[in-house]
PDB file of C-alpha atoms in Angstrom:
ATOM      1  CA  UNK A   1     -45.666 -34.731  42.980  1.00  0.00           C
ATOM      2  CA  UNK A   2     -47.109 -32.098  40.889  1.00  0.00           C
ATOM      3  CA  UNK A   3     -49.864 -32.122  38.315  1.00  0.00           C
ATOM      4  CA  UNK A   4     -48.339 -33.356  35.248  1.00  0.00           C
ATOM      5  CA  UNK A   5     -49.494 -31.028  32.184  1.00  0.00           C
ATOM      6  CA  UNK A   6     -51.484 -32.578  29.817  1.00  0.00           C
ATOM      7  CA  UNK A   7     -51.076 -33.475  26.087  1.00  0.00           C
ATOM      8  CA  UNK A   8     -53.336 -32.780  23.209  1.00  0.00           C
ATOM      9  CA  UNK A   9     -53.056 -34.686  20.121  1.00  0.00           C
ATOM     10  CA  UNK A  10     -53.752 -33.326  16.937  1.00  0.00           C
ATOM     11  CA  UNK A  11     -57.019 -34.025  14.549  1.00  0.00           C
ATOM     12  CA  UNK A  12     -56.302 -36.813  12.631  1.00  0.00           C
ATOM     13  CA  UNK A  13     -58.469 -39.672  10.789  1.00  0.00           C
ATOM     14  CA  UNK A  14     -61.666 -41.278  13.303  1.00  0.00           C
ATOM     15  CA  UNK A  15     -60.601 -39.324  16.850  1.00  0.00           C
ATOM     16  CA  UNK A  16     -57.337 -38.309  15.602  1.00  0.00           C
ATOM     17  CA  UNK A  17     -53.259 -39.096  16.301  1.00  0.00           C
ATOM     18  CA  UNK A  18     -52.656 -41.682  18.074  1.00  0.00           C
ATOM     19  CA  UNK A  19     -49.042 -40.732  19.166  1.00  0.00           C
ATOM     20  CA  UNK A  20     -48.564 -42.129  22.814  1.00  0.00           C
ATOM     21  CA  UNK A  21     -46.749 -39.700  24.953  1.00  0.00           C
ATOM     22  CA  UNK A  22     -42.902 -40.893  25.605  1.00  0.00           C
ATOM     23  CA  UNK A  23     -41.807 -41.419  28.992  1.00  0.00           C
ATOM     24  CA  UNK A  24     -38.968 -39.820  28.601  1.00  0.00           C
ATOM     25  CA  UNK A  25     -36.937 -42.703  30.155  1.00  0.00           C
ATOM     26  CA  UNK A  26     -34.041 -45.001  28.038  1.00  0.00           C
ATOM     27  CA  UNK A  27     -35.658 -48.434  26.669  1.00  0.00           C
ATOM     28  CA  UNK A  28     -34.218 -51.414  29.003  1.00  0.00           C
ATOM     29  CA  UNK A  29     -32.051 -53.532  27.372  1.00  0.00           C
ATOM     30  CA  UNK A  30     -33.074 -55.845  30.381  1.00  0.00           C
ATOM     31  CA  UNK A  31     -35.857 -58.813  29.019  1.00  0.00           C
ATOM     32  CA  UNK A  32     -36.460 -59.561  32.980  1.00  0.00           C
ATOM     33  CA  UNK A  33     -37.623 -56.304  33.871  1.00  0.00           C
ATOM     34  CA  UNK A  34     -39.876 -55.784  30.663  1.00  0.00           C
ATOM     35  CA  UNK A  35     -41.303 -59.126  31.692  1.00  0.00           C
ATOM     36  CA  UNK A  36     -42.113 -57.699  35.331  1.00  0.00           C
ATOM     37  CA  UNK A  37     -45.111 -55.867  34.875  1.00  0.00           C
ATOM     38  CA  UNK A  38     -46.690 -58.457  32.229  1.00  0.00           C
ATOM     39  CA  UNK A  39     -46.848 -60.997  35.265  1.00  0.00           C
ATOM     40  CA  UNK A  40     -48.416 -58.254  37.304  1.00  0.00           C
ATOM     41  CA  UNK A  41     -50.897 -57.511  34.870  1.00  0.00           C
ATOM     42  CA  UNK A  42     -51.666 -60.855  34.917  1.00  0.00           C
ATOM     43  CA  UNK A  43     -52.411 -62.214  37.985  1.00  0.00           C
ATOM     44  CA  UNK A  44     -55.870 -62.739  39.528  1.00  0.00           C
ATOM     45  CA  UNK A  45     -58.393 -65.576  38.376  1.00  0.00           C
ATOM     46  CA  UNK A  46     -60.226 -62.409  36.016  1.00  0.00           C
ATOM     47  CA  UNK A  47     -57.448 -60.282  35.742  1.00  0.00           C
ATOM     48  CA  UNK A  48     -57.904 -59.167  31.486  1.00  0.00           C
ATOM     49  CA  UNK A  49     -55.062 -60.796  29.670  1.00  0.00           C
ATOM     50  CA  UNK A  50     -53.598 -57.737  28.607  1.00  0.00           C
ATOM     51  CA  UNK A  51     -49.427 -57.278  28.564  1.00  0.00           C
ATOM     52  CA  UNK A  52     -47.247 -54.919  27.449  1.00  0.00           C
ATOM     53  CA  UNK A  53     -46.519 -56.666  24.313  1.00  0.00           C
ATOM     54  CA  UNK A  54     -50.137 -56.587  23.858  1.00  0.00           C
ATOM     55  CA  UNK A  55     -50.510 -52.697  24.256  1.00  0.00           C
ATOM     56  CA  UNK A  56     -47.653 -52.494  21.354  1.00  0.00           C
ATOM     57  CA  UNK A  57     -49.496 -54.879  19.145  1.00  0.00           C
ATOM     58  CA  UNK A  58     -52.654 -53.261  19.690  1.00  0.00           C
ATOM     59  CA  UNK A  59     -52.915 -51.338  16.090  1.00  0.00           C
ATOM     60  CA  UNK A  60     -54.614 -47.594  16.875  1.00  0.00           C
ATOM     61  CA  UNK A  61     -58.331 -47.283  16.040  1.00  0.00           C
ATOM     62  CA  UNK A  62     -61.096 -44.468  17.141  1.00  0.00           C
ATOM     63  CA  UNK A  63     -63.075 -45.144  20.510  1.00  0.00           C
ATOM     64  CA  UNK A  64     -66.266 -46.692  19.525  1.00  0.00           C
ATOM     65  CA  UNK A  65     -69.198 -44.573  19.105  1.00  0.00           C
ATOM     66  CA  UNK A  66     -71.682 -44.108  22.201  1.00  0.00           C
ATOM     67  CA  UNK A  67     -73.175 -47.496  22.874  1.00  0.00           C
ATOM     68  CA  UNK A  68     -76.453 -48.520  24.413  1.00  0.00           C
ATOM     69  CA  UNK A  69     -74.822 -49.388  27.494  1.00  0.00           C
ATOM     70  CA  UNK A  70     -72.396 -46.514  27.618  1.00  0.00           C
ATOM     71  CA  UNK A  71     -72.454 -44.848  31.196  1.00  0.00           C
ATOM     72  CA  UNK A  72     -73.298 -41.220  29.922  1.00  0.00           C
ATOM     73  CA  UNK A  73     -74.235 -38.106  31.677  1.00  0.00           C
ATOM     74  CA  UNK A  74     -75.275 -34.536  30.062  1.00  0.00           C
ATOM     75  CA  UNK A  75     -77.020 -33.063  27.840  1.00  0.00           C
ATOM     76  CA  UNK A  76     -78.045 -34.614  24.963  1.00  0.00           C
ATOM     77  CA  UNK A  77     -77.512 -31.965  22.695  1.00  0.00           C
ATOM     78  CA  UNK A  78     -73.426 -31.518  24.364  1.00  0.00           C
ATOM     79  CA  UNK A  79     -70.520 -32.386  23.121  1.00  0.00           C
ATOM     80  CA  UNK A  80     -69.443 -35.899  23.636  1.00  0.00           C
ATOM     81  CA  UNK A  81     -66.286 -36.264  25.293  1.00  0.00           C
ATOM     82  CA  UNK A  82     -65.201 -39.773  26.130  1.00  0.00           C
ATOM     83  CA  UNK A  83     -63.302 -40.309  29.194  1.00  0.00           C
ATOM     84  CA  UNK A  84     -60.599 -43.269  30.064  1.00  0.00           C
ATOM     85  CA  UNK A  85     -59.806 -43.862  33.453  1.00  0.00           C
ATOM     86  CA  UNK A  86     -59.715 -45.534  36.944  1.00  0.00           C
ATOM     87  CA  UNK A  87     -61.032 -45.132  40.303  1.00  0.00           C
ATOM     88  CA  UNK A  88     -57.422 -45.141  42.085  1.00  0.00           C
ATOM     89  CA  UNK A  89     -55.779 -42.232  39.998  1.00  0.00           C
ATOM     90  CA  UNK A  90     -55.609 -38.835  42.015  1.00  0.00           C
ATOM     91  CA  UNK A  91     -55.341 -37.008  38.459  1.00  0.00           C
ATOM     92  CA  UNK A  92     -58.442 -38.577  37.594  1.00  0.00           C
ATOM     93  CA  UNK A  93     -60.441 -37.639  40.170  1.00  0.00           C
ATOM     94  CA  UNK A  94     -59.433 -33.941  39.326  1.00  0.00           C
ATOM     95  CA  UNK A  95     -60.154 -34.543  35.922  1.00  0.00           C
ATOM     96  CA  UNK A  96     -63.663 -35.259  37.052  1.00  0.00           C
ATOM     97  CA  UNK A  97     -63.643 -32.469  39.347  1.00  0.00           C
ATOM     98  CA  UNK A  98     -63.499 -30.733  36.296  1.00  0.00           C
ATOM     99  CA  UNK A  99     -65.723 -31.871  34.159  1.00  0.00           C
ATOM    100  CA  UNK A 100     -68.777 -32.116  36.235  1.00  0.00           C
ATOM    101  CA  UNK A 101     -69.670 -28.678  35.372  1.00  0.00           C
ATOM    102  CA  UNK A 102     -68.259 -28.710  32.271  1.00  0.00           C
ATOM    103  CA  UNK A 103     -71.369 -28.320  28.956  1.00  0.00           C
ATOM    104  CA  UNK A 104     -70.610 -31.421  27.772  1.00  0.00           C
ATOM    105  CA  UNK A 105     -72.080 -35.003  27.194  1.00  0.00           C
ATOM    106  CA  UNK A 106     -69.394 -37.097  29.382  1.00  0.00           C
ATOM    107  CA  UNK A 107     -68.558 -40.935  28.241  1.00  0.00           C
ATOM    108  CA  UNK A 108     -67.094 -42.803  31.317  1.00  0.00           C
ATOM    109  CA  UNK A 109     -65.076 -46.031  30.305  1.00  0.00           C
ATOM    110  CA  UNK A 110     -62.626 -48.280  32.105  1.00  0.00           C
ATOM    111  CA  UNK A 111     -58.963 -48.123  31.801  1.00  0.00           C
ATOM    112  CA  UNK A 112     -58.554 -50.537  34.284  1.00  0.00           C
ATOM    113  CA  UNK A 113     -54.373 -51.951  34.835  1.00  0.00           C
ATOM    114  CA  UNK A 114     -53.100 -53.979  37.957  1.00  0.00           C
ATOM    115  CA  UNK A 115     -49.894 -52.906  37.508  1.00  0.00           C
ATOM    116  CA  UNK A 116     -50.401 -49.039  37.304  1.00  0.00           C
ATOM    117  CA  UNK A 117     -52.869 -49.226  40.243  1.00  0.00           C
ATOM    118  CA  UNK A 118     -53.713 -52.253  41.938  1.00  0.00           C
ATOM    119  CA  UNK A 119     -57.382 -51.998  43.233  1.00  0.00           C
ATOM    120  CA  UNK A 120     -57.866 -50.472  39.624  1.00  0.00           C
ATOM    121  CA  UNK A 121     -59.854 -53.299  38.093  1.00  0.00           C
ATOM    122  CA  UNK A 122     -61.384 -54.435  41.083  1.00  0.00           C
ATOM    123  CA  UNK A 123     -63.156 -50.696  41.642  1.00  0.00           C
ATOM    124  CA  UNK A 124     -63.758 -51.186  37.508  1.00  0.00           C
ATOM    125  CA  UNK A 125     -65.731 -54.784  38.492  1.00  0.00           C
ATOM    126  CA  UNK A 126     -67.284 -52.968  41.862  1.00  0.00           C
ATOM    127  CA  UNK A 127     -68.668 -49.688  39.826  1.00  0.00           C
ATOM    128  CA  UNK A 128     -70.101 -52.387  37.025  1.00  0.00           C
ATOM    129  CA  UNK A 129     -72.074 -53.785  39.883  1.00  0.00           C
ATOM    130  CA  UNK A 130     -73.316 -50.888  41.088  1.00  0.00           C
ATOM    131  CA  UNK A 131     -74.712 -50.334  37.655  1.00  0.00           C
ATOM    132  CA  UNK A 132     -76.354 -53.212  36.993  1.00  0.00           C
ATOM    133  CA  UNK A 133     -78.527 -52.262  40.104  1.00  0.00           C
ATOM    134  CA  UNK A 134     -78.608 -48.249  38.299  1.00  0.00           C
ATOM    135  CA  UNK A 135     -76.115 -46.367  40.733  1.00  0.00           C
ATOM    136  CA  UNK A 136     -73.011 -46.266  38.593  1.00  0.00           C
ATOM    137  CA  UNK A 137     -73.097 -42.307  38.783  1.00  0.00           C
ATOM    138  CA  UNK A 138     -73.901 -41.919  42.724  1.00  0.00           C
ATOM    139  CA  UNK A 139     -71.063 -44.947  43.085  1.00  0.00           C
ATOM    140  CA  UNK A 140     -68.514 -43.199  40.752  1.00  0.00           C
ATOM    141  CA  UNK A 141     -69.023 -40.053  42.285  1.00  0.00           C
ATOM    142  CA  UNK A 142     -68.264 -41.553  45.964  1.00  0.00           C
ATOM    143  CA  UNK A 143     -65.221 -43.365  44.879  1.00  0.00           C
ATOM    144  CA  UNK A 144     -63.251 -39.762  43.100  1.00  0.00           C
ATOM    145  CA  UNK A 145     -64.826 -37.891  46.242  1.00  0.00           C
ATOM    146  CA  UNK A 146     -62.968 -40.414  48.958  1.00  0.00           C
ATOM    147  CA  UNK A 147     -60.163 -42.041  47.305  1.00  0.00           C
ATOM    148  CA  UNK A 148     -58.665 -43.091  50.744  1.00  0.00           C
ATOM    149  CA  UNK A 149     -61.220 -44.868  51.422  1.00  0.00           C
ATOM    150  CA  UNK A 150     -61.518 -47.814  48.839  1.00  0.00           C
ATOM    151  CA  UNK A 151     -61.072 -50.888  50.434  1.00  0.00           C
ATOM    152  CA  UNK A 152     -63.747 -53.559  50.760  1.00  0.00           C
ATOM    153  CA  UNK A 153     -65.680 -52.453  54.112  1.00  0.00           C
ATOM    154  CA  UNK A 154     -65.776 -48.528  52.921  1.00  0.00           C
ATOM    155  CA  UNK A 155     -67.397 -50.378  49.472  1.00  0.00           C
ATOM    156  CA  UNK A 156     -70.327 -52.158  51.760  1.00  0.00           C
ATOM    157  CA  UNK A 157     -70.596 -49.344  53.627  1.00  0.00           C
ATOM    158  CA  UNK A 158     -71.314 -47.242  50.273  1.00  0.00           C
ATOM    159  CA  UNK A 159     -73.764 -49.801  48.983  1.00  0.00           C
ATOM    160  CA  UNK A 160     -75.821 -49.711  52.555  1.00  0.00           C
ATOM    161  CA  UNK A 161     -76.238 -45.992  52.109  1.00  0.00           C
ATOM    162  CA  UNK A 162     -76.931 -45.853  47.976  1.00  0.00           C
ATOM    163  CA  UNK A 163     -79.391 -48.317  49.392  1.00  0.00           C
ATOM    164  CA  UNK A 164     -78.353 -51.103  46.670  1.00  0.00           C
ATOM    165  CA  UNK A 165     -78.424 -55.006  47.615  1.00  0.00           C
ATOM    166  CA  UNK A 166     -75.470 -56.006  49.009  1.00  0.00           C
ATOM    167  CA  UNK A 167     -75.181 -59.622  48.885  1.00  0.00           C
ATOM    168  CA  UNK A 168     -76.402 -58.894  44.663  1.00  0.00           C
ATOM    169  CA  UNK A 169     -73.567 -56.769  44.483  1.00  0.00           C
ATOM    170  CA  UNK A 170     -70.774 -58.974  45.647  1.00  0.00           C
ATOM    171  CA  UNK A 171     -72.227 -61.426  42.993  1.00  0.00           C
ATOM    172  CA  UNK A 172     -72.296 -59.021  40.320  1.00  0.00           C
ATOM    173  CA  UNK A 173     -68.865 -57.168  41.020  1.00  0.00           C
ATOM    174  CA  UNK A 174     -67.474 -61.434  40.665  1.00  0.00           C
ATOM    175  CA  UNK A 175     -69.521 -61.952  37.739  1.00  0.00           C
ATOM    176  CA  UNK A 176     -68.235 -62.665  34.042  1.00  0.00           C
ATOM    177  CA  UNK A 177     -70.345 -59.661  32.978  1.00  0.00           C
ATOM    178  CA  UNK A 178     -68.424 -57.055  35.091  1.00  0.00           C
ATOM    179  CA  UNK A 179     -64.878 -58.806  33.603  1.00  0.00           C
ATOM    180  CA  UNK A 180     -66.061 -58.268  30.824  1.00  0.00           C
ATOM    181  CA  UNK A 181     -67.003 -54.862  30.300  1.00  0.00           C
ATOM    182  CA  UNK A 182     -63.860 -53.668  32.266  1.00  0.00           C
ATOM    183  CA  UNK A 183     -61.064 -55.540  30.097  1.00  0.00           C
ATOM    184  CA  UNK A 184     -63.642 -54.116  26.709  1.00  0.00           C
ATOM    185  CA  UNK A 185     -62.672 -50.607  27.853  1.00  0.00           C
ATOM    186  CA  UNK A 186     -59.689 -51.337  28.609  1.00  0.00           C
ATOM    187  CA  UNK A 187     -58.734 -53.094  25.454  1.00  0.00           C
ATOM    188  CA  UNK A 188     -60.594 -50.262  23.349  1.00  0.00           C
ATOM    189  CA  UNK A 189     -58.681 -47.757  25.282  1.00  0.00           C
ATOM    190  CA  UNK A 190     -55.146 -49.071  24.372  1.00  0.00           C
ATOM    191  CA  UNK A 191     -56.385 -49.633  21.077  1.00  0.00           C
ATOM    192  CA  UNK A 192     -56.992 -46.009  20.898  1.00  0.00           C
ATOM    193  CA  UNK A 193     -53.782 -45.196  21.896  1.00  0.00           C
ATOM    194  CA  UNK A 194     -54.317 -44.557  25.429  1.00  0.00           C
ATOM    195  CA  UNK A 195     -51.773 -45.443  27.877  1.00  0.00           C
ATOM    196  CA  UNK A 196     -52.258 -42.853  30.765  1.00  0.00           C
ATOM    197  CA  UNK A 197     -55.133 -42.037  33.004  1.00  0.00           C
ATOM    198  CA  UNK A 198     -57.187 -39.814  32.293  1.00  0.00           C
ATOM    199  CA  UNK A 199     -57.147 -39.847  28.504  1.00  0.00           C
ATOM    200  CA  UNK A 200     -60.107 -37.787  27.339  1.00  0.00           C
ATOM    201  CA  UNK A 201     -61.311 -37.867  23.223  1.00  0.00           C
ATOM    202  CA  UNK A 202     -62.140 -34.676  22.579  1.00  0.00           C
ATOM    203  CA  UNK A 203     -64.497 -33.174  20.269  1.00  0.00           C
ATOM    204  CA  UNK A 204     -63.259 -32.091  16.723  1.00  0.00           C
ATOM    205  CA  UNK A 205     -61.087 -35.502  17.120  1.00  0.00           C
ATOM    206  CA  UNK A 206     -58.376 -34.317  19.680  1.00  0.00           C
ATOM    207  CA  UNK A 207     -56.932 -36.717  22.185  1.00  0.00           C
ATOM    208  CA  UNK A 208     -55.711 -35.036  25.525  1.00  0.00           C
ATOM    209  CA  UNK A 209     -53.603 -37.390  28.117  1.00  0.00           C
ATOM    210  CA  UNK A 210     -53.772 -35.780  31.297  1.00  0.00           C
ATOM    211  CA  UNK A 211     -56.234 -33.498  33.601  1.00  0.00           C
ATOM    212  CA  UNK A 212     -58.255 -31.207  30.977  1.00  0.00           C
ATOM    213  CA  UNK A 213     -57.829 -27.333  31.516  1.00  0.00           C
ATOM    214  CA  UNK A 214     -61.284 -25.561  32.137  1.00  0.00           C
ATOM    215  CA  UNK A 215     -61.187 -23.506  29.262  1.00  0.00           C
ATOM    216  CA  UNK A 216     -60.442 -26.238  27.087  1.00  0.00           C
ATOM    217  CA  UNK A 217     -64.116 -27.873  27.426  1.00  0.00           C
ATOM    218  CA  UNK A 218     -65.881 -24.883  26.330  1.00  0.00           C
TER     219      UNK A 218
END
């Protein structure tokens, strides 16, 4: 499948429009199969309560500013550009491909759904865990640089050789505190009007859904 072309939304008020990009595809008239994915999203003892109604009732409102306990890297003097995505999406892990050179001040966040990915919110809950022992950036970078290999033994393996406590790890990646701060993003995110991975808030209060070109971070 090729690289779907991203989609910059104009300046508006806070971080600017908030139009979603259409699917393209005919509304169901089908309640069943609308109900599908809000049971997937579901599931799990942690899994963030967030359906599809949800994501429609979800009113549009501006990212929140950079927080103390943000997961930023570059410059201080950059650019901020806050980035929502998930450890399972191949465009995402170009996206950061991108953007690791790029002169700006990069926000990660979670946008973290079971039913668009699977392991997505339990690589959220693992990276969370990693940070509370200050490796989120060695752990996110390993994750987008292997994305085959995600599965629990690759994880230990990755926390042997960032040299992190394992058996701390499996309690923090369970924790409340890691649920929480992955279904925050998340909820922010569609909030904000983001409904693909990557969505990116730009500076100068653009919105781009999709893999940012080079020249368009500066």
């Amino acid at each position: 499948m090729g690289e779907r072309a991203p989609r910059v939304q104009g300046k508006g008020s806070g971080y600017g429009d908030r139009t979603v990009r259409s699917s393209g595809g005919q509304r169901s008239s089908s309640r069943k199969r609308r109900e599908i994915p809000q049971r997937r999203m579901c599931r799990g003892r942690r899994t963030p309560a967030i359906t599809l109604k949800a994501m429609t009732d979800l009113r549009s409102a501006p990212p929140s500013p950079l927080r103390a306990d943000d997961h930023v890297r570059g410059p201080p003097s950059a650019p901020v550009v806050v980035v929502y995505a998930d450890f399972t999406c191949p465009r995402c892990a170009v996206a950061h491909e991108r953007l690791r050179d790029a002169p700006v001040r990069r926000v990660f966040r979670h946008l973290a759904l079971r039913a668009k990915h699977p392991r997505a919110i339990a690589l959220a809950r693992a990276a969370e865990a990693a940070a509370a022992q200050g490796a989120f950036w060695p752990f996110h970078d390993a994750l987008y640089a292997d994305q085959g290999r995600q599965d629990d033994p690759h994880l230990w393996a990755l926390v042997e050789r960032l040299g992190l406590d394992l058996e701390r790890f499996e309690a923090d990646r369970r924790g409340d505190a890691a649920a929480a701060r992955v279904e925050r993003d998340t909820r922010e995110a569609l909030r904000a009007g983001a409904m693909h991975t990557p969505t990116l808030f730009l500076p100068g209060g653009r919105r781009l859904d999709g893999v940012p070109d080079a020249g368009l971070l500066g």
